[in-house]
Short mmCIF file of N, CA and C in Angstrom, two decimals:
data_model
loop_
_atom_site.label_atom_id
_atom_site.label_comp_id
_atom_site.label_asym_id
_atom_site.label_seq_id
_atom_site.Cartn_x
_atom_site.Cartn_y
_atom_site.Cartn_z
N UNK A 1 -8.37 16.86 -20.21
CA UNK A 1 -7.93 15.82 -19.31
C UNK A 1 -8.11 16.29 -17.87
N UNK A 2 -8.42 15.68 -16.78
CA UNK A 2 -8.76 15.70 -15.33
C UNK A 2 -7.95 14.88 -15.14
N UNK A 3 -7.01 15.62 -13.62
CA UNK A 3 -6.20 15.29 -13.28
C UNK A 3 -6.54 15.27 -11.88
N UNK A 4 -6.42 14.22 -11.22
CA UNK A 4 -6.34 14.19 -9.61
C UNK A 4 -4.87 13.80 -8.82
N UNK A 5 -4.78 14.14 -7.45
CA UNK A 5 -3.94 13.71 -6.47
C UNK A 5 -4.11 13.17 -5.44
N UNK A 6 -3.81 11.73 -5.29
CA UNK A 6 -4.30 11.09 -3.77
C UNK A 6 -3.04 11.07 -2.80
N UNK A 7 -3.67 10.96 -1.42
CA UNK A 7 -2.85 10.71 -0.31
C UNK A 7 -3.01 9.26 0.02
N UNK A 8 -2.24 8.67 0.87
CA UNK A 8 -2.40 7.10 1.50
C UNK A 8 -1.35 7.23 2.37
N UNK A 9 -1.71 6.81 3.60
CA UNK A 9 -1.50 6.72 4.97
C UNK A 9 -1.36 5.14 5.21
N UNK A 10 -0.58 4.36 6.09
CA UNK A 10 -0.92 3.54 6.77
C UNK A 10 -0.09 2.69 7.85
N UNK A 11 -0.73 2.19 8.81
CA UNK A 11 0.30 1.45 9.98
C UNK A 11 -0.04 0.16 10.36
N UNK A 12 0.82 -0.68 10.57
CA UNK A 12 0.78 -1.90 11.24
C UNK A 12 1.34 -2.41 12.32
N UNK A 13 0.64 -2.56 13.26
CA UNK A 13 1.41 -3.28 14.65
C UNK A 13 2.72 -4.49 14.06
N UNK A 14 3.74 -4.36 14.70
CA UNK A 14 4.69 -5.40 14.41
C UNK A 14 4.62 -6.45 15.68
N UNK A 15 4.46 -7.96 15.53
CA UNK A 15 4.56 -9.03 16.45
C UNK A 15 5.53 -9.99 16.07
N UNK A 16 6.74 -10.46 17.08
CA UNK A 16 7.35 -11.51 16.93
C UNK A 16 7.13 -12.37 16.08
N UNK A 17 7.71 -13.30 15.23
CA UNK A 17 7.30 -14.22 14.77
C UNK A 17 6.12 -13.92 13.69
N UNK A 18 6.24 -13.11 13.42
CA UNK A 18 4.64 -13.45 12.24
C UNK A 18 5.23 -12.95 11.03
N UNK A 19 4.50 -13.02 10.01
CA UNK A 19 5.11 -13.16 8.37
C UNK A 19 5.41 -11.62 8.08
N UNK A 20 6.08 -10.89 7.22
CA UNK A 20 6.41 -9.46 6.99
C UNK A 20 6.33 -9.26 5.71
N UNK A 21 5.03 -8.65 5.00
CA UNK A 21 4.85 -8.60 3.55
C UNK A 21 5.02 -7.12 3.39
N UNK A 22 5.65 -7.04 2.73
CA UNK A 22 6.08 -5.13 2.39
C UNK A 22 6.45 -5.44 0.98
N UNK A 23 5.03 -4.58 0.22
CA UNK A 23 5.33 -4.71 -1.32
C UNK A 23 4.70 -5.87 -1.95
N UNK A 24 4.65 -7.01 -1.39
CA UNK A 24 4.27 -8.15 -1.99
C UNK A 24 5.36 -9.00 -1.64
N UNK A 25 6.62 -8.51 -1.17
CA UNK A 25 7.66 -8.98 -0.92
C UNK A 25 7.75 -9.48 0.42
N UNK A 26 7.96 -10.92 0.89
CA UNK A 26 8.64 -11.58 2.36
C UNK A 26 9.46 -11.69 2.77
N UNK A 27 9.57 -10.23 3.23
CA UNK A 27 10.85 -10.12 3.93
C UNK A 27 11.61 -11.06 5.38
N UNK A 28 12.32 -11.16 5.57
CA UNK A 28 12.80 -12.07 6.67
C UNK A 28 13.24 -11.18 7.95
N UNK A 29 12.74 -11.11 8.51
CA UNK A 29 12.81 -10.53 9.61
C UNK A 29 12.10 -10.90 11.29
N UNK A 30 12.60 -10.64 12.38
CA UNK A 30 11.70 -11.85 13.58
C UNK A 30 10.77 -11.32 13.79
N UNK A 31 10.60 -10.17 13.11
CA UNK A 31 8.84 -9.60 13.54
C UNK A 31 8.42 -9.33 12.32
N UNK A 32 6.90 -9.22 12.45
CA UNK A 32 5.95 -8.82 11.25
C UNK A 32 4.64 -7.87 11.17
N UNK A 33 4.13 -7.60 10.07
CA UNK A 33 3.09 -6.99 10.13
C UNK A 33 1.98 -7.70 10.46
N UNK A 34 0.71 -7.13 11.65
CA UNK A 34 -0.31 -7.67 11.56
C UNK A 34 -1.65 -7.26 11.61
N UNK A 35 -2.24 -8.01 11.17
CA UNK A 35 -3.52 -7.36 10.49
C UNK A 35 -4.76 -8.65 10.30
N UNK A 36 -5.87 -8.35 9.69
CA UNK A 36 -6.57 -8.96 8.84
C UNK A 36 -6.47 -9.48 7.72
N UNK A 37 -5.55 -8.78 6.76
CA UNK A 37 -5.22 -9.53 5.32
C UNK A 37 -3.93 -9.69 5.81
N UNK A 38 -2.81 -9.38 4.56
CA UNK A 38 -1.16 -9.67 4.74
C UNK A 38 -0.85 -8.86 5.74
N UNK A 39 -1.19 -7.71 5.79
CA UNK A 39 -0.87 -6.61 6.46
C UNK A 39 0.22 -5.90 5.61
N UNK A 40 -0.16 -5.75 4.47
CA UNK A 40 1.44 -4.96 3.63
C UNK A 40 0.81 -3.52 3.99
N UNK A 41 1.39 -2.56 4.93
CA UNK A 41 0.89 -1.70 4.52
C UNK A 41 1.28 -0.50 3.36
N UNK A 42 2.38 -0.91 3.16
CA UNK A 42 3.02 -0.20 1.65
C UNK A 42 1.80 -0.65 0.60
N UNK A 43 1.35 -1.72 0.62
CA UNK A 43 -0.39 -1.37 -0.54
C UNK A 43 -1.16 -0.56 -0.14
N UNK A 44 -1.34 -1.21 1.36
CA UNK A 44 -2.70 -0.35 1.79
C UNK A 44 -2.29 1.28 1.65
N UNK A 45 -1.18 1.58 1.68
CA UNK A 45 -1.37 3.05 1.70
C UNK A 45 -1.61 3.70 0.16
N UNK A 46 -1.10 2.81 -0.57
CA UNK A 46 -1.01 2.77 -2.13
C UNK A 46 -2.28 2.74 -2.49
N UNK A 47 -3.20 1.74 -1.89
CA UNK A 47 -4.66 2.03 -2.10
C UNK A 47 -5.62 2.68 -1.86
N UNK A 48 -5.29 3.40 -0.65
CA UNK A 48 -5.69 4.86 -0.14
C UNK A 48 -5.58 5.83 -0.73
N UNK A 49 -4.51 5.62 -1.17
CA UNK A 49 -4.22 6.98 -2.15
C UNK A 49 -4.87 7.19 -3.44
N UNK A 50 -4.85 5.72 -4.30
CA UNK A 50 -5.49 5.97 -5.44
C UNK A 50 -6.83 5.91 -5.02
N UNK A 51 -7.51 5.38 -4.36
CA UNK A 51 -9.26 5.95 -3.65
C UNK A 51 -9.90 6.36 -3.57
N UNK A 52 -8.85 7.68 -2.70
CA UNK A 52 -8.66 8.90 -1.97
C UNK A 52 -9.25 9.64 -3.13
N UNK A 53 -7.73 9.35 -4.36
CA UNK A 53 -7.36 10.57 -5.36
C UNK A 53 -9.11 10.16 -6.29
N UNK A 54 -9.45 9.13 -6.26
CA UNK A 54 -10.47 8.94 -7.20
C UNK A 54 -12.24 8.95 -6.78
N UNK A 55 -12.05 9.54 -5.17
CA UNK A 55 -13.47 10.34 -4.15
C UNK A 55 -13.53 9.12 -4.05
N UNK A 56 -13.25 7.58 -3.87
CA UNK A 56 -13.72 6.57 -3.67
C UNK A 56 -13.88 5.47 -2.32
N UNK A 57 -13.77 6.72 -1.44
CA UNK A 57 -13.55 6.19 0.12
C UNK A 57 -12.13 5.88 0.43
N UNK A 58 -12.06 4.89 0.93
CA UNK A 58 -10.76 4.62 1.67
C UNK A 58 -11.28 2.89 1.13
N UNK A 59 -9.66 2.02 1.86
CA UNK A 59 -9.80 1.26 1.89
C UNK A 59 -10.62 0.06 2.97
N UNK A 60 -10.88 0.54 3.78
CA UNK A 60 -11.80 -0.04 4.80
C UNK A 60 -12.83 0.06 4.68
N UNK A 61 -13.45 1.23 3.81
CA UNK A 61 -15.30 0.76 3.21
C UNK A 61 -15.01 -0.15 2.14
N UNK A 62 -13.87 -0.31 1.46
CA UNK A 62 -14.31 -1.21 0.28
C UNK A 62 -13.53 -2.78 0.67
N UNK A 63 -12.80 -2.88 1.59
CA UNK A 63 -11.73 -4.52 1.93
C UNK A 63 -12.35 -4.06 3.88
N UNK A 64 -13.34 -4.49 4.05
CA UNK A 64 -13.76 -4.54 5.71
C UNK A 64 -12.78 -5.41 6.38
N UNK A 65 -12.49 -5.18 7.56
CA UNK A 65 -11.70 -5.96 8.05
C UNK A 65 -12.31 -6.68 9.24
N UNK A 66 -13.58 -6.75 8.87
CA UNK A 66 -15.02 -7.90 9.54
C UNK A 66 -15.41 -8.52 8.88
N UNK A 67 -14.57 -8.70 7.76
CA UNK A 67 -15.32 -9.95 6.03
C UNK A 67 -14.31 -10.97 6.01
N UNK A 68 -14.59 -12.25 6.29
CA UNK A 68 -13.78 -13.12 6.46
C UNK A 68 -13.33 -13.28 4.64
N UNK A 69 -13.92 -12.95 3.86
CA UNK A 69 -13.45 -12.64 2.14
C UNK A 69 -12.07 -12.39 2.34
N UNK A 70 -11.95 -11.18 3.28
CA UNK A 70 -10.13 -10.77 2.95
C UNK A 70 -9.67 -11.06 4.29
N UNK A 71 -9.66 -12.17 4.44
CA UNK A 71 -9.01 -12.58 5.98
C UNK A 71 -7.65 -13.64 5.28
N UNK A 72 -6.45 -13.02 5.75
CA UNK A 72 -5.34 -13.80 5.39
C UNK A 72 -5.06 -13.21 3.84
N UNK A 73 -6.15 -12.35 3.60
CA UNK A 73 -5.65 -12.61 2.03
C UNK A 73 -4.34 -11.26 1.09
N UNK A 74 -4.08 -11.76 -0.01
CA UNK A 74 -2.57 -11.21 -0.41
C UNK A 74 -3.11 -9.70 -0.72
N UNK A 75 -2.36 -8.69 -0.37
CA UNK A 75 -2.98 -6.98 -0.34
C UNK A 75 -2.53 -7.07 -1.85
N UNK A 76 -2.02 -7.81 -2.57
CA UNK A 76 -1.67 -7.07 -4.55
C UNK A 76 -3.28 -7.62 -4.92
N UNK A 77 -4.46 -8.21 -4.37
CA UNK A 77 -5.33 -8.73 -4.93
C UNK A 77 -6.43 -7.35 -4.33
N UNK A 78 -6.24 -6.85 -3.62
CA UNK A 78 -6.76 -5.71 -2.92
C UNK A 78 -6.25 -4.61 -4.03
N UNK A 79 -5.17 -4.60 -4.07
CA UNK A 79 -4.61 -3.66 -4.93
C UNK A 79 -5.01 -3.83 -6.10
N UNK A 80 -5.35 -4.81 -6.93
CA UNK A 80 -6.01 -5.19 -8.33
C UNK A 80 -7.11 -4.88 -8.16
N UNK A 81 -8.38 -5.02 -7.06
CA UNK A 81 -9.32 -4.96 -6.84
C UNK A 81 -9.32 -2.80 -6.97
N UNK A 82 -8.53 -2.34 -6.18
CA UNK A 82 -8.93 -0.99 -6.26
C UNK A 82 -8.78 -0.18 -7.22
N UNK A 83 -7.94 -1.07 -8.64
CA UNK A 83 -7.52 -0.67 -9.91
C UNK A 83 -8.98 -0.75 -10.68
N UNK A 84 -9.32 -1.38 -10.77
CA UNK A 84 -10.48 -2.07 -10.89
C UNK A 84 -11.20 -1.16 -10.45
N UNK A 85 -12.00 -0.96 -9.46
CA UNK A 85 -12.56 0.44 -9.10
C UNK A 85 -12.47 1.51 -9.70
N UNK A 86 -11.12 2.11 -9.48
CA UNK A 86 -10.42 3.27 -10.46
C UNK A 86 -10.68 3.14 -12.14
N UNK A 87 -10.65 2.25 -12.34
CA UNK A 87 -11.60 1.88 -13.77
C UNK A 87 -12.54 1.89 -14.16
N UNK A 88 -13.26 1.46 -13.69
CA UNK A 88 -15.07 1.27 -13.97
C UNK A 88 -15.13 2.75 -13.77
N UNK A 89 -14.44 4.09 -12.86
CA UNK A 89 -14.82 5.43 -13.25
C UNK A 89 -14.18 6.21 -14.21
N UNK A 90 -13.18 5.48 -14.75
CA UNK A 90 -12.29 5.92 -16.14
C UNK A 90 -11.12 6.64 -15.53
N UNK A 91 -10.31 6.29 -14.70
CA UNK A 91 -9.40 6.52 -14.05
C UNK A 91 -8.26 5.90 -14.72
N UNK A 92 -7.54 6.53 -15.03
CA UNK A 92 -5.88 5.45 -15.36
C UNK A 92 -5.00 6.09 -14.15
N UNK A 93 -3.65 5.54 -13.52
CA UNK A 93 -3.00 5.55 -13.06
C UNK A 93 -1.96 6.16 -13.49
N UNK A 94 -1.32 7.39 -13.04
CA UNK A 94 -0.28 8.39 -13.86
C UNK A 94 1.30 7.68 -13.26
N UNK A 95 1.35 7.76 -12.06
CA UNK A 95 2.07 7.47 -10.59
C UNK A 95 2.11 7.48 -9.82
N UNK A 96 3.32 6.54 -8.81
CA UNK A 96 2.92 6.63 -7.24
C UNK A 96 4.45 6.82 -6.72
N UNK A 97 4.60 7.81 -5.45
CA UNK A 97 5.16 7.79 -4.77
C UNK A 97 5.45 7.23 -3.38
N UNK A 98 5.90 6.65 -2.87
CA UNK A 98 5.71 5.90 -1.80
C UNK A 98 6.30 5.95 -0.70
N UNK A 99 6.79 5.71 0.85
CA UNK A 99 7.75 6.03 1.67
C UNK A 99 7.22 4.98 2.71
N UNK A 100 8.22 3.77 3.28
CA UNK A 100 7.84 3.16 4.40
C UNK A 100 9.23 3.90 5.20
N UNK A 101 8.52 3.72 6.89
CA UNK A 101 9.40 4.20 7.85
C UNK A 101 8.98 3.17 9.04
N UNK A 102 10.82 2.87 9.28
CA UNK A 102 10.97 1.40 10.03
C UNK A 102 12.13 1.23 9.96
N UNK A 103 12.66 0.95 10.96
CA UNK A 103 13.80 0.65 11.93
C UNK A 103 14.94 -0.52 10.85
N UNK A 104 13.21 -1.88 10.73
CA UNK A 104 14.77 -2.89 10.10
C UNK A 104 13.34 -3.48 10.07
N UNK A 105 14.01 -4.67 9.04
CA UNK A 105 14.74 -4.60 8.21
C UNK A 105 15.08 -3.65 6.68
N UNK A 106 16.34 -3.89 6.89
CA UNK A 106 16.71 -3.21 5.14
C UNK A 106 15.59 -3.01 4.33
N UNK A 107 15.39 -1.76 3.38
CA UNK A 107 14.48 -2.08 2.71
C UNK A 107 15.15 -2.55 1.08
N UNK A 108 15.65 -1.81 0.71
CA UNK A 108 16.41 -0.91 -0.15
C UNK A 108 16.72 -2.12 -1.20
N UNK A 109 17.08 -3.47 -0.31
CA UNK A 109 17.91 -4.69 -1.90
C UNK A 109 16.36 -5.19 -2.42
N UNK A 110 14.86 -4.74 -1.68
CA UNK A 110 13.65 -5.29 -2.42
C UNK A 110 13.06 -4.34 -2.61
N UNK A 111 13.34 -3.00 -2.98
CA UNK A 111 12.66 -2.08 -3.96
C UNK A 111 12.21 -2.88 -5.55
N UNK A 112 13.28 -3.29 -6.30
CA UNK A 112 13.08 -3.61 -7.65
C UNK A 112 12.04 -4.53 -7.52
N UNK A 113 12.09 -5.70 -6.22
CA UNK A 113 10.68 -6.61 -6.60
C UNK A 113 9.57 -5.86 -6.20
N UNK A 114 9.48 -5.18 -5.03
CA UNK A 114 8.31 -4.69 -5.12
C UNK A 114 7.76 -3.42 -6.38
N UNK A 115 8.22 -3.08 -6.90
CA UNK A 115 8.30 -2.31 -7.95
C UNK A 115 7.74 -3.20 -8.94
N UNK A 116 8.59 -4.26 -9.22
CA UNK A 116 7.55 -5.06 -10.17
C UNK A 116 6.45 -5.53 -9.91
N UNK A 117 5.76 -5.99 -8.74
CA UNK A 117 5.12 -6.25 -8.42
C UNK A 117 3.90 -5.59 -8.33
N UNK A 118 3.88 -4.67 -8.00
CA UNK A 118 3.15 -3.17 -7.95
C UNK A 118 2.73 -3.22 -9.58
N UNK A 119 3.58 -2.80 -10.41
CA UNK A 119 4.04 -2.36 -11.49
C UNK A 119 2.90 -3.63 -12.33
N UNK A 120 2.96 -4.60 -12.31
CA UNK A 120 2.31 -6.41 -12.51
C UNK A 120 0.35 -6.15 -12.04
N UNK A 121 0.72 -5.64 -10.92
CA UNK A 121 -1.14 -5.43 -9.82
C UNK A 121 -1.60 -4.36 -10.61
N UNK A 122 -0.87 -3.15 -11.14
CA UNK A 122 -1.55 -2.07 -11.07
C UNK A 122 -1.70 -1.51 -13.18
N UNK A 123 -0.62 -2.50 -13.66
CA UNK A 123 -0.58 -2.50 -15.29
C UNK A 123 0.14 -1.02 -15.58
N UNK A 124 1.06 -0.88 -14.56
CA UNK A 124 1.96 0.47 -15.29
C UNK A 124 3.26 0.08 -15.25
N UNK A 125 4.10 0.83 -15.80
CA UNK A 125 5.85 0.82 -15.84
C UNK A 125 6.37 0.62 -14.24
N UNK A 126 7.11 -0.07 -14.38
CA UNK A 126 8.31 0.39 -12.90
C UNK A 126 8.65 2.11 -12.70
N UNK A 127 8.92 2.35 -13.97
CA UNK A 127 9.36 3.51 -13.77
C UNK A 127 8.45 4.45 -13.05
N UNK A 128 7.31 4.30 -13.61
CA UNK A 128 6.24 4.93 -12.54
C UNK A 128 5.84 5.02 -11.08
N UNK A 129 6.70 4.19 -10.78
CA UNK A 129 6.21 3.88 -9.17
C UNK A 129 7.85 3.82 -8.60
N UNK A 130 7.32 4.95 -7.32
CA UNK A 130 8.66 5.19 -6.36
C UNK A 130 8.75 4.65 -5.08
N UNK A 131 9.50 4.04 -4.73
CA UNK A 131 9.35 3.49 -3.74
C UNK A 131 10.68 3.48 -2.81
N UNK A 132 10.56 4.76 -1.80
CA UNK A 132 11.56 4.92 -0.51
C UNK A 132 11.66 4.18 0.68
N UNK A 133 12.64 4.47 1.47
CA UNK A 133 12.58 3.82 3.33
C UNK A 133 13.34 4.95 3.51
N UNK A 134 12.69 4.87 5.15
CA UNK A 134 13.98 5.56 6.30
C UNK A 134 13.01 4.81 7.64
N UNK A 135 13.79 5.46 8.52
CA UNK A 135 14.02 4.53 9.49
C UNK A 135 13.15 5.66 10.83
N UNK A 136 13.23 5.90 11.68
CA UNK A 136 12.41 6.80 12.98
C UNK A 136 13.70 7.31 13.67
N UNK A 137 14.49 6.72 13.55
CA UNK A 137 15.95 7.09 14.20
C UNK A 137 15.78 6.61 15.79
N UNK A 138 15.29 5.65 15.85
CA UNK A 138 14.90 4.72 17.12
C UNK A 138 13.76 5.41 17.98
N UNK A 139 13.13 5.88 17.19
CA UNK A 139 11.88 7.36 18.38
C UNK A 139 10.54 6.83 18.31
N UNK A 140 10.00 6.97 19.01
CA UNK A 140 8.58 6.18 18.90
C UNK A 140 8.40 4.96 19.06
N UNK A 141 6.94 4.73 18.91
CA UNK A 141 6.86 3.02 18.35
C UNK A 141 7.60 2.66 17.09
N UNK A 142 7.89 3.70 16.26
CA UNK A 142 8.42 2.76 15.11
C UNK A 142 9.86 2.87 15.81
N UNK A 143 10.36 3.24 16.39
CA UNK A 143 11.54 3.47 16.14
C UNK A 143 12.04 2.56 17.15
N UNK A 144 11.11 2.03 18.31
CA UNK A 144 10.69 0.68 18.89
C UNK A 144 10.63 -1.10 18.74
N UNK A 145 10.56 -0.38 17.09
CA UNK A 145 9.86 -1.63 16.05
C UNK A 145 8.51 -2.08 17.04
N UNK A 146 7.77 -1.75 17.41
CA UNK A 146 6.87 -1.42 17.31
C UNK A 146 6.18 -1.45 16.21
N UNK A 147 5.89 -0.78 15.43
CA UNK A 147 4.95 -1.22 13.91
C UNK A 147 6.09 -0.37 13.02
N UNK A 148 4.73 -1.05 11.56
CA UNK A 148 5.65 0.10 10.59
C UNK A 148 5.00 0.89 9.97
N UNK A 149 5.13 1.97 9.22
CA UNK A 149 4.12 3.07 8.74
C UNK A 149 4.76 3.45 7.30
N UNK A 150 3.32 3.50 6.19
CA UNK A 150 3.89 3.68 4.87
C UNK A 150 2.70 4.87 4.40
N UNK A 151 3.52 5.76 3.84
CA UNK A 151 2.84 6.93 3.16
C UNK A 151 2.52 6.77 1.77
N UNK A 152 1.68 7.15 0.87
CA UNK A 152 1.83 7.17 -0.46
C UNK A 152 1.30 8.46 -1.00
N UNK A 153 1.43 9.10 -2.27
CA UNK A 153 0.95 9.41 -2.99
C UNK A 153 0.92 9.07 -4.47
N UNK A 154 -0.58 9.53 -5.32
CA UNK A 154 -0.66 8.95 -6.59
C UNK A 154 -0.88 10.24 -7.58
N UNK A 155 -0.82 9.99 -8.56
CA UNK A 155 -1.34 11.01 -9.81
C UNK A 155 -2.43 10.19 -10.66
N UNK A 156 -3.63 10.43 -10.69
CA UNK A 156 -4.50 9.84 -11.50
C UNK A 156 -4.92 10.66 -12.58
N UNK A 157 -5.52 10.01 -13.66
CA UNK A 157 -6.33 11.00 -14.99
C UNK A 157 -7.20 10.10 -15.86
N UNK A 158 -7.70 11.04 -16.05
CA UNK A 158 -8.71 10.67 -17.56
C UNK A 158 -9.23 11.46 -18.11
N UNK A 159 -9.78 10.97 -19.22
CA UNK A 159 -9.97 12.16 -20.21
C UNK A 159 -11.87 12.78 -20.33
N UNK A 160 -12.12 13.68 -20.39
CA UNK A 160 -13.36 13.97 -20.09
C UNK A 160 -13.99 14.46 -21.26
N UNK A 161 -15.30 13.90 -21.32
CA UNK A 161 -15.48 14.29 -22.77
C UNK A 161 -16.83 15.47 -22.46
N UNK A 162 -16.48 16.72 -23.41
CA UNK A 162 -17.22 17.62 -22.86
C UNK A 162 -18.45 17.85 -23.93
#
């Protein structure tokens, strides 16, 4: 069995008024993530990671953010899409660890949906997928609200036939 480890990084400018997808989840809050697609970046970093872990670039050679294809569009379909990838090279998904950091809103009462949700995009257990917050302690842009920033890591495998 071959075992890999990915990293995933990612940030989003926060603007008044615009929609806040973290997880798959719409959160309510007066500012939001923005971007080219939803702007969740709790996927995008999730998809970086498994990518990453699987030599498969990043997410910006494979979802351009100059292709009107993923303009507006939902990051769990990005996220299906990079499963998908991870497949066609015989990749399964072991787990993911996750961490957004941001001021507010709460994260903590929509862990379980985004968990399922994830869990729904990616065809593994809840249990498999971790998903934290903390906050900047008011320092920075995030801590500004200013944007928000989500880390991930994954465990990937498959079996190799020798």
């Amino acid at each position: 069995m071959k075992i890999r480890v990915g990293f995933g990084f990612d940030v989003h400018q926060l603007k008044d008024q615009h929609p806040f997808v973290v997880g798959g989840v719409n959160l309510e809050h007066h500012k939001g993530a923005f971007g080219h697609s939803d702007a969740d970046v709790l996927l995008h970093a999730i998809c970086d990671a498994l990518l990453g872990a699987a030599n498969l670039r990043d997410i910006g050679f494979h979802f351009k953010n100059t292709d009107e294809r993923w303009r507006g569009i939902s990051s769990l379909i990005l996220l299906k899409e990079t499963v998908k990838l991870l497949s066609e090279k015989g990749w399964q998904i072991g787990n993911i660890d996750a961490m957004l950091c941001l001021e507010a809103p709460k994260i903590n009462p929509h862990i379980p949906a985004m968990q399922e949700n994830i869990a729904h995009a990616i065809g593994i257990s809840v249990e498999d997928i971790s998903i934290k917050a903390t906050t900047n302690e008011t320092m920075g842009f995030v801590g500004r609200e200013e944007g928000v920033v989500a880390y991930a890591v994954c465990l990937i495998e498959k079996n190799e036939v020798v």
